[in-house]
Short mmCIF file of C-alpha atoms and ligand atoms in Angstrom, two decimals:
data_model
loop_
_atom_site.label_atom_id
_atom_site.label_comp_id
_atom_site.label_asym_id
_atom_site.label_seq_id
_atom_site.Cartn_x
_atom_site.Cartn_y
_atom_site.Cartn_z
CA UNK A 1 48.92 -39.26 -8.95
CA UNK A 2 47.73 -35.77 -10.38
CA UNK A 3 46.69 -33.58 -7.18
CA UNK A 4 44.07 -31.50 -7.35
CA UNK A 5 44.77 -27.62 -7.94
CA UNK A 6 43.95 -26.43 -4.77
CA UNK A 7 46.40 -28.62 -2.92
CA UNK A 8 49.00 -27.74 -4.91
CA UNK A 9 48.39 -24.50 -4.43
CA UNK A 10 48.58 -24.48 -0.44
CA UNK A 11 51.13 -26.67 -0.29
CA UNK A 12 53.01 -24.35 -3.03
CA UNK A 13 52.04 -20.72 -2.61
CA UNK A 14 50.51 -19.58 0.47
CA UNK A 15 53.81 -19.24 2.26
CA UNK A 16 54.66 -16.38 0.34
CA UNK A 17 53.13 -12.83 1.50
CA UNK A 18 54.10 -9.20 1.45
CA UNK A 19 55.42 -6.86 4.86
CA UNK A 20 52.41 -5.10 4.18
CA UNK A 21 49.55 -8.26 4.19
CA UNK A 22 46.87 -7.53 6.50
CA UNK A 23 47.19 -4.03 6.38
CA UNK A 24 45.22 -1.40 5.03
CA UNK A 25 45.52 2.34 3.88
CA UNK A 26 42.77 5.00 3.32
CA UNK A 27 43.95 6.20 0.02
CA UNK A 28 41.04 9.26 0.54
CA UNK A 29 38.34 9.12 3.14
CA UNK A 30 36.14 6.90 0.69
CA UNK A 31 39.11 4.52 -0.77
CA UNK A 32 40.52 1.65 1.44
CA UNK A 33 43.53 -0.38 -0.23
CA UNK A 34 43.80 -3.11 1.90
CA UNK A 35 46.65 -5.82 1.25
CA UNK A 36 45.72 -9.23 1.51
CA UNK A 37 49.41 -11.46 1.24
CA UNK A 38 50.09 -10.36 -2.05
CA UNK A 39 47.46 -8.49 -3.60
CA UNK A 40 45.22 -5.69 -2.61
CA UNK A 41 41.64 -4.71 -2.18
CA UNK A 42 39.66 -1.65 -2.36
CA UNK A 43 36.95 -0.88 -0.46
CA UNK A 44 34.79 2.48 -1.74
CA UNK A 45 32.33 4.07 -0.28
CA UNK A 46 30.54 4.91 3.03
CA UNK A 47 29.26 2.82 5.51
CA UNK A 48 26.02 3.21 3.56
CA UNK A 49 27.00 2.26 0.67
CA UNK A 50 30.09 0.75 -0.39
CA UNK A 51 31.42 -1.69 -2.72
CA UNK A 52 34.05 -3.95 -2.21
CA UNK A 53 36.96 -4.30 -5.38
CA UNK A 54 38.32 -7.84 -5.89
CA UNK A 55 38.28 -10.59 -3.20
CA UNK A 56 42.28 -11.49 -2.29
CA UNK A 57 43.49 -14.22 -1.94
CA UNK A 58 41.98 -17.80 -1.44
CA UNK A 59 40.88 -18.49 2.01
CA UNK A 60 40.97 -14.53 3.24
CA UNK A 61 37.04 -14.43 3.24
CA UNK A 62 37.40 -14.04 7.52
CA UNK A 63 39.76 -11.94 7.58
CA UNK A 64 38.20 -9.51 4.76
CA UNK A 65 34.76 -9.44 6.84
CA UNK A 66 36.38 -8.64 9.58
CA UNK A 67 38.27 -5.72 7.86
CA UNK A 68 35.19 -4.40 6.75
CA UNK A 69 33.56 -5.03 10.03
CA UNK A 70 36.60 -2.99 11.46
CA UNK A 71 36.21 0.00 9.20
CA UNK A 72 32.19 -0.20 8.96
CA UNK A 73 30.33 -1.88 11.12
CA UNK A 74 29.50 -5.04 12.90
CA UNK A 75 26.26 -5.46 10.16
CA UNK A 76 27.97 -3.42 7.34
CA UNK A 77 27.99 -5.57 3.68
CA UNK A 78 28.47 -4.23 0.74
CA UNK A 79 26.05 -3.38 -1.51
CA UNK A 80 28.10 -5.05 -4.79
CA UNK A 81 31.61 -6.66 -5.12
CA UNK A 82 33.48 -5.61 -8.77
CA UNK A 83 36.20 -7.77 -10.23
CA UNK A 84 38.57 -6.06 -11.96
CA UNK A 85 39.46 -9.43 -13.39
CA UNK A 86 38.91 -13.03 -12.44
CA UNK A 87 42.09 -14.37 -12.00
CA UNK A 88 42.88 -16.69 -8.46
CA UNK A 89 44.62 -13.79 -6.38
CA UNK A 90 41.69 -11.34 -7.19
CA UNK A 91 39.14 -13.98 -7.00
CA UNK A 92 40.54 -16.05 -4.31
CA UNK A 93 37.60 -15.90 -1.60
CA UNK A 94 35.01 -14.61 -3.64
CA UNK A 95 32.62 -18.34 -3.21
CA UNK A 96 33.29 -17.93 0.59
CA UNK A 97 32.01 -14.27 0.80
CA UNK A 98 28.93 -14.84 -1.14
CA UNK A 99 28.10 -17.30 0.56
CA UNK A 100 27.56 -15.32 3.51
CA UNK A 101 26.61 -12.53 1.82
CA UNK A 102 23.62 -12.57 -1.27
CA UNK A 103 25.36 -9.51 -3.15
CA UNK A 104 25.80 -9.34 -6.77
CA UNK A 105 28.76 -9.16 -8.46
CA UNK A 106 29.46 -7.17 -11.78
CA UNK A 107 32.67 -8.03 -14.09
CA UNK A 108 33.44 -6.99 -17.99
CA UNK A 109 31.12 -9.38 -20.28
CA UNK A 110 34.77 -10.24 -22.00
CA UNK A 111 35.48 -11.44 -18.25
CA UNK A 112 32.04 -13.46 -17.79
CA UNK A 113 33.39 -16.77 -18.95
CA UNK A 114 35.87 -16.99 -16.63
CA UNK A 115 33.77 -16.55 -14.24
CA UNK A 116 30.84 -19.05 -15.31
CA UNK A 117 32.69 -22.43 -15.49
CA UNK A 118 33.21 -21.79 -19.18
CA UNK A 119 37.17 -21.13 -19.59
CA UNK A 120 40.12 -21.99 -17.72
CA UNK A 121 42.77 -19.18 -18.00
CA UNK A 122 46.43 -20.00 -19.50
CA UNK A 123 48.39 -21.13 -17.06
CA UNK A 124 51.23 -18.83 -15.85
CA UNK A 125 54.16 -18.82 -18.21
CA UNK A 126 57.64 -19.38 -15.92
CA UNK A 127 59.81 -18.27 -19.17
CA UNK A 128 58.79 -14.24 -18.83
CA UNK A 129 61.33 -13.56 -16.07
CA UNK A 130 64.47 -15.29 -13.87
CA UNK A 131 61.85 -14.10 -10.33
CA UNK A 132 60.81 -16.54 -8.40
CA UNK A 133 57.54 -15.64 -8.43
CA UNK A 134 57.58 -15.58 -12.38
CA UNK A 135 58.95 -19.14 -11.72
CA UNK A 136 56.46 -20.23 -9.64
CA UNK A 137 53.53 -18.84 -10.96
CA UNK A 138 52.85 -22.97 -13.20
CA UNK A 139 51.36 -23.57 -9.55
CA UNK A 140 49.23 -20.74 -9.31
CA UNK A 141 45.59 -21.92 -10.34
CA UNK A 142 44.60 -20.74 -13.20
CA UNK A 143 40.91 -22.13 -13.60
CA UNK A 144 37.64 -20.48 -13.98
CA UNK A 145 35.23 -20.51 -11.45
CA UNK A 146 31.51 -20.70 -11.53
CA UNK A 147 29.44 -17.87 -9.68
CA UNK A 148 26.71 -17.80 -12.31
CA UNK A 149 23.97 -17.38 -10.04
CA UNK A 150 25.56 -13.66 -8.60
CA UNK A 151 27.53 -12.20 -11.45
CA UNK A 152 26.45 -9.87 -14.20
CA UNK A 153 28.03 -8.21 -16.77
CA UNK A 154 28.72 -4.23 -16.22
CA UNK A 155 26.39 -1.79 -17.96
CA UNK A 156 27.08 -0.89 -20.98
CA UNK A 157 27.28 3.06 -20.46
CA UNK A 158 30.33 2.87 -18.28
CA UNK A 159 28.49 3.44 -15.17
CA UNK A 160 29.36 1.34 -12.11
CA UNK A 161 26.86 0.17 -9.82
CA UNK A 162 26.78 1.55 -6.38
CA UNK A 163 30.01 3.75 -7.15
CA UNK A 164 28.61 7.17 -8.04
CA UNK A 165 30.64 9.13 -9.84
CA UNK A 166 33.12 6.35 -11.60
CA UNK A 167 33.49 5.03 -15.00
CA UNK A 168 34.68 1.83 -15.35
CA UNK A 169 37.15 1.50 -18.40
CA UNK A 170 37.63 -1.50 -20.06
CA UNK A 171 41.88 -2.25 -20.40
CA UNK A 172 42.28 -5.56 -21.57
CA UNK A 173 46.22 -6.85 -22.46
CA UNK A 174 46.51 -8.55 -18.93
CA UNK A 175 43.12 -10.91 -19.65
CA UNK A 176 40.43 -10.09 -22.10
CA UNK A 177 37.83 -8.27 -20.05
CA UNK A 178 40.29 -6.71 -17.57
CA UNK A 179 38.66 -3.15 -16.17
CA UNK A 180 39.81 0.04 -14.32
CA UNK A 181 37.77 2.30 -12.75
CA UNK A 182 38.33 5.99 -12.86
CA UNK A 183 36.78 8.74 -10.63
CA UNK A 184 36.77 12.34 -12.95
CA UNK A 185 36.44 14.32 -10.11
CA UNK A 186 39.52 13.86 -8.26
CA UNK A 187 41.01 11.73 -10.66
CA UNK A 188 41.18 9.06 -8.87
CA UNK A 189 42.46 5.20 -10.57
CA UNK A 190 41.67 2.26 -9.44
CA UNK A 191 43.85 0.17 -11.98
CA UNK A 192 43.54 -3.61 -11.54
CA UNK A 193 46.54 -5.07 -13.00
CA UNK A 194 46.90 -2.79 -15.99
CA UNK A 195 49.75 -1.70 -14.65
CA UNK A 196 51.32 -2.30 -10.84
CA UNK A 197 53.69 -0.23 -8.47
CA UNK A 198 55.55 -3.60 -7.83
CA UNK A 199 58.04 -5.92 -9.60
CA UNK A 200 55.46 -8.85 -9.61
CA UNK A 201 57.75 -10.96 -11.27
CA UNK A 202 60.36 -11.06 -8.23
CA UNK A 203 59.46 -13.06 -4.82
CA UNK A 204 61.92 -10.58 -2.76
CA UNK A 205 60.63 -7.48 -4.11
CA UNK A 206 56.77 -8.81 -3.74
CA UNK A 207 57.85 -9.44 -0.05
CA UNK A 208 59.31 -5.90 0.73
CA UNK A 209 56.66 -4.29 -1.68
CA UNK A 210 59.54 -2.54 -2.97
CA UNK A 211 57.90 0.29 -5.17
CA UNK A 212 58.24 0.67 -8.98
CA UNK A 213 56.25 0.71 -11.66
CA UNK A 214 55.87 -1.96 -13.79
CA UNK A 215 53.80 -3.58 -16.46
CA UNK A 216 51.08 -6.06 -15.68
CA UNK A 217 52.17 -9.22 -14.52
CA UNK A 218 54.03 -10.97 -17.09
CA UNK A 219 53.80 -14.23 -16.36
CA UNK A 220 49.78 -13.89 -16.99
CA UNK A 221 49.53 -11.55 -19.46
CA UNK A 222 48.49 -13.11 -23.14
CA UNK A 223 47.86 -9.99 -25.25
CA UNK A 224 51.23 -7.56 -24.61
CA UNK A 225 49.74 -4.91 -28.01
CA UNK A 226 46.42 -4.89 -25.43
CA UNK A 227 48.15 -4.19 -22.65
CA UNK A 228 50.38 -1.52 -24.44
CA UNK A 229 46.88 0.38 -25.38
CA UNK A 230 45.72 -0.43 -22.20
CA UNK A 231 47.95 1.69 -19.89
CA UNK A 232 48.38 4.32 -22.82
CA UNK A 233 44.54 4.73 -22.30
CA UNK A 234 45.33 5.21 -18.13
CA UNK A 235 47.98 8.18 -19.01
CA UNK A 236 45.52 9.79 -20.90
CA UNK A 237 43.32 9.75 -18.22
CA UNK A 238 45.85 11.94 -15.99
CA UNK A 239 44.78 10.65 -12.46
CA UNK A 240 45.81 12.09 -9.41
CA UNK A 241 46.19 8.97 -7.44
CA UNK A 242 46.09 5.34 -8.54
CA UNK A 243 45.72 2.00 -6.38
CA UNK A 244 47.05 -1.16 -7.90
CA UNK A 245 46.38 -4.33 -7.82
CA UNK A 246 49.75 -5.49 -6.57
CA UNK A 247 52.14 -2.72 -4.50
CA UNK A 248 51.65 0.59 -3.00
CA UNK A 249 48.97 3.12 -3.92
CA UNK A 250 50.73 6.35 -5.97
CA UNK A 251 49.98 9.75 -6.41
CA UNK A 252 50.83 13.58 -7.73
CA UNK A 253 53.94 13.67 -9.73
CA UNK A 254 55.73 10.71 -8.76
CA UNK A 255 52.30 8.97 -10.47
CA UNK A 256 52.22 10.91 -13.98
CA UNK A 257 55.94 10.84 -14.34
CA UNK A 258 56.38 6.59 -13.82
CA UNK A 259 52.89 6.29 -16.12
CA UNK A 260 54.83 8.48 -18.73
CA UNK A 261 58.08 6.86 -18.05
CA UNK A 262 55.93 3.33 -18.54
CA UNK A 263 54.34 4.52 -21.85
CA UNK A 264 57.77 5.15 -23.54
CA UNK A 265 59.55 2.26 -22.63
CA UNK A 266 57.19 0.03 -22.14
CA UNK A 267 59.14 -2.66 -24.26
CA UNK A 268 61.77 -2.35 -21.82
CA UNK A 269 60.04 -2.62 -18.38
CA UNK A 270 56.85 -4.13 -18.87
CA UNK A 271 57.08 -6.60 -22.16
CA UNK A 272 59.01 -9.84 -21.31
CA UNK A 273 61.31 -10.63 -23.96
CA UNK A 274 60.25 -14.24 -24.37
CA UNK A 275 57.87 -16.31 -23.09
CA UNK A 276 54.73 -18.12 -24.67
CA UNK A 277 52.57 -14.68 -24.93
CA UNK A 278 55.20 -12.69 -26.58
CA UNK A 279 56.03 -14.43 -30.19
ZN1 ZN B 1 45.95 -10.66 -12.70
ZN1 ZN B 2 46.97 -9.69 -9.82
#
């Protein structure tokens, strides 16, 4: 008998987390990566008002309240939560959280029907890389979910709600309506999975967050020219410091010289060479 998704899924995948899962770093007084198993969170802001970047894993929503209870507050909720993108690991306990919390939630339109019930993502493609995670990743859920009633699509000027001073940039490649957000005054990136500090792709260096920089996840990424533009548009932008959605935050030279280093031979590190997305 078929089991449902979710089962799969626990039975599967939530065994595997990161040295770092639980933890949490202030990347600048008003940026919080936090690492949830396997992929992070950013909270950005003050106490009030802050916004809360992706929602982890599946079944985190307790421990991510009580992470922002920790850093703000016993009453502290954000004003807004932003997806960078709706897949399951930056999704995971976004139902739980909302339902404690009436907040809206604001996502690229390109992102919305993902996030409405409408369309199921790809599943993940095993054939990108020999890691383990790459391997595993069939069992990862790939469906849409439905939180209609609380999300909206971003405003059209670039603005971000609740996050004064960023832009939000749109950087599809990894999913259609994938965003970054970008902070011009100290140049700060907050890049989704445009591009990670982390060999996604490989189970031991996911569990040692072994740092380098790396492409988007390959075994999810459908559009590889996308992505290409994608992180050449994040160079441009020259930031300072970036926080990923998978790894270690990065900064000052070590940053520009890997997103450089990524831009030239992208074909090399990031782009599998085969694999359903690539041919
Ligand atoms: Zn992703
Ligand atoms: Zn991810």
């Amino acid at each position: 008998m078929e089991q449902p998704q979710d089962s799969k899924f626990e039975e599967s995948f939530l065994p595997m987390t990161s040295i770092g899962s639980g933890m949490g770093v202030s990347v600048l007084p008003d940026v919080y990566c936090y690492t949830d198993q396997i992929v992070n969170l950013v909270v950005v802001g003050t106490p009030y008002e802050f916004v809360l970047i992706d929602t982890g894993m599946p079944k985190s929503a307790e421990q991510i309240k009580d992470m922002i209870k920790e850093r703000f507050g016993e009453n502290a909720v954000p004003k807004a939560i932003i997806l960078t993108h709706g897949h399951f690991d930056h999704v995971g306990s976004i139902v739980s959280i909302l339902e404690d919390w009436e907040i809206p939630v604001y996502a690229h339109d390109d992102e919305l029907p993902y996030l409405t019930g409408k369309k199921d993502y790809p599943p993940g493609d095993p054939n990108v890389d020999h890691g383990l995670v790459a391997k595993m990743s069939p069992m990862f859920p790939n469906h849409g979910i439905d939180i209609s009633k609380h999300v909206h699509p971003l405003p059209s000027d670039g603005t971000v709600p609740h996050m004064n001073g960023w832009k939000w940039i749109h950087t599809p490649g990894h999913t259609p309506g994938h965003i970054s957000l970008f902070r011009e005054q100290d140049r700060t990136l907050i890049a989704g999975d445009a591009f990670v500090t982390v060999k996604q792709e490989s189970l031991y260096k996911v569990i040692t967050q072994t740092k380098e920089i790396s492409g988007p996840p390959r075994y999810y990424t459908t559009d590889w020219d996308a992505a290409y533009e994608s992180v050449k548009k994040l160079e441009a932008l020259k930031p300072k410091v970036a926080v990923t959605g998978h790894g270690i935050p990065i900064s000052g030279e070590e940053l520009s010289k890997d997103l450089q280093y990524l831009v030239v031979h992208f074909d090399e590190i990031a782009k599998p060479e085969s694999g359903r997305f690539v041919n």
